[in-house]
Amino acid sequence: MTTSDLVSALLESIGMTDPHGLSDNTARIEVHENRVVGIKLVPGLKVEAEEGDDGVAAVISVEAGKRLEKPVHICFGVLPEDGKQHIDLDIRIEENAYASFLAHCTFPNAVDVLHTMTAAIEVEPGAHYAYFERHVHGQHGGIVVAPEARVIVHENAEFTTEFELIKGRAGKIKFDYETICHDRSVVEMTARINGRADDTIEIHERARLIGEEARAALISHIALRDEARADIFNDIIALGDRARGHVDCKEIVLDRAVAKAIPMVEVRNPTAHITHEAAIGSVDSKQLQTLLSRGLTEDEATDLIIEGLLSKKARWTNE
Amino acid sequence: MNLLSIHNLSQSFDGKAILDDLSLDFREGHIHAVIGPNGAGKSTLANTIMGLHGYTNHGGDIIFDGASLQGVPVEERARRGITLAWQEPARFEGLSVLRFVGAGSKRKDPTHIKGILELLGMEGDRYLHRSVDRTLSGGERKRIELASILAMEPRLILMDEPDSGIDVEALEHIFTALRRLKEQGATVIMITHSRTVLEQADHAFLMCNGRLRDKGPVAQIGRYFIDRCLPCAHINEPVEEEAKA
């Protein structure tokens, strides 16, 4: 398959039938397996990507003071049934820069696919970095997704990330994100995942609020059916003066699925404040009966309640 | 013609009778009020008619449109045209007003849903994509509940305390919806202990201690409620002679 065909196939798998549907001034990075198959830059964005036997290493930076008006479109994927992909990212959003990334990770035919990522991310003072990651998986469940990220968010900077996997099988997901939050920084990490069959989901998210008035919210909304399992570990440690944090874990568990949530909140400064809420169980009886009284079947009502849970885009840190 | 008839309905929880041999008839196309003090069994009556979980194991029978509802699950009752507007409606995180109101609607297009919201004094563009969650005030949530009822075009609406937790302006919009439902030929049963709500009805029933105490024109029942029930020292514990009267 030619490079151009691969780009088309990757984009088609995420529902973009026209590979040129993105406008000319939209930056793009496309990686298939461990090959960079497409790249387009815009002023202010630098990308240096290197292909190796073990994966793709990319250094991405946004110049100080630059504001990327359009989200950078990223597409990582493995189209065959088998394959491995490793992405090693070094991302730096320089001082007072503003950038958002829309990433599609597509493994539509995966039977035995491994996707791993290691990322070192630095959001410099006053910068803003938003990363929205939507996964497109097939129905086999033969996919392992294991991203790891170490993030430093400097003073007055903002880092938000949202991971979404709603359609297709989750397979095995294990992510591990850690953020260090300096003075007046804002961090929000959200995961919305639908698991079924024997999918397993393991989330480790940590925020260390070392700066004064640093804020963080860790949000996990998970729906599980069949034999699926989720283990959610959300930790916030507050050290800075007047630091604020919130952990929100909501999981709907159906059939023989198992959910475990372990929020860990630690406050080492008397002026700091952290809250957490966890709700795990079947669908809420009052919600269910309300929808039944509108004529929906139990399955239709349950699906609608789950749709709501997974579509929620929480913005605790802005409240 | 009666759309709904209740025959000798009894319902008890933990050995305590909440509805006690209750028999009532509801005429089609009328707005009925069921009034009574707190604990009289009014909400239990509504929940039992709707067939909510936990309310189906009762004595007596409920006849809707000529057929018994014995053993009919809640969703099937809804499909036959019965629905319930809850006193404190559930909140749905992340679910948009459009999806919620459209869920039971025969027509799901946004223009139709928007029109219903506007009938209830809510700007469609402002509310369609809002989440039916805790960010809505009590009055807003209550009106959205009614919007979802209107969208269903039901035959029988059970409204549990339509005025609780809302302001006067929102209440006016709810009364507008009531009139709309009546124009559509629907039958409404309002559970209330509010005189303002009672005045919207064509006919009233007075319940006390799980039993029917009186029925008749709204003015007569309202007067009785104010003069006799509110000052009653035996509120919800009527003396034997009163209960039998």
Coordinates of C-alpha atoms in Angstrom, one line a residue, chain A residues 221 250 277 286-297 304-305 307-309 311-312 316, chain B residues 52-53 74-75 78-79 83-84 86 88 91-95 99 103-104 133 145 148-149 152:
Chain A
H221 CA -16.8 7.6 33.8
K250 CA -18.6 7.0 38.2
E277 CA -16.9 11.2 44.9
K286 CA -35.2 6.4 39.6
Q287 CA -33.6 7.2 36.3
L288 CA -34.5 3.8 35.0
Q289 CA -38.1 4.0 36.1
T290 CA -38.5 7.5 34.7
L291 CA -37.5 6.2 31.2
L292 CA -39.6 3.1 31.6
S293 CA -42.5 5.4 32.3
R294 CA -41.8 7.0 29.0
G295 CA -42.3 3.7 27.2
L296 CA -38.6 2.7 26.8
T297 CA -37.7 -1.0 27.4
L304 CA -29.6 6.0 27.2
I305 CA -28.4 6.3 30.8
E307 CA -24.9 7.3 26.8
G308 CA -25.4 10.2 29.2
L309 CA -22.7 9.0 31.6
S311 CA -21.0 11.8 27.0
K312 CA -20.5 14.0 30.0
W316 CA -14.8 20.8 37.4
Chain B
L52 CA -43.5 1.3 39.4
H53 CA -41.1 -1.3 40.8
V74 CA -44.4 -0.1 33.7
E75 CA -43.1 0.3 30.2
A78 CA -46.5 3.7 29.2
R79 CA -47.0 2.3 25.7
T83 CA -47.2 8.2 32.3
L84 CA -46.0 9.9 35.4
W86 CA -42.4 12.9 39.2
E88 CA -38.7 15.3 42.2
R91 CA -31.3 14.0 37.1
F92 CA -29.4 12.5 34.2
E93 CA -25.7 13.5 34.0
G94 CA -24.6 14.1 30.4
L95 CA -28.0 13.4 28.8
R99 CA -32.3 13.2 24.0
A103 CA -36.8 9.5 24.3
G104 CA -40.5 8.8 24.7
D133 CA -28.4 17.3 35.5
E145 CA -40.2 16.7 32.9
S148 CA -41.1 14.9 28.0
I149 CA -44.7 14.1 29.0
M152 CA -45.3 11.4 24.5

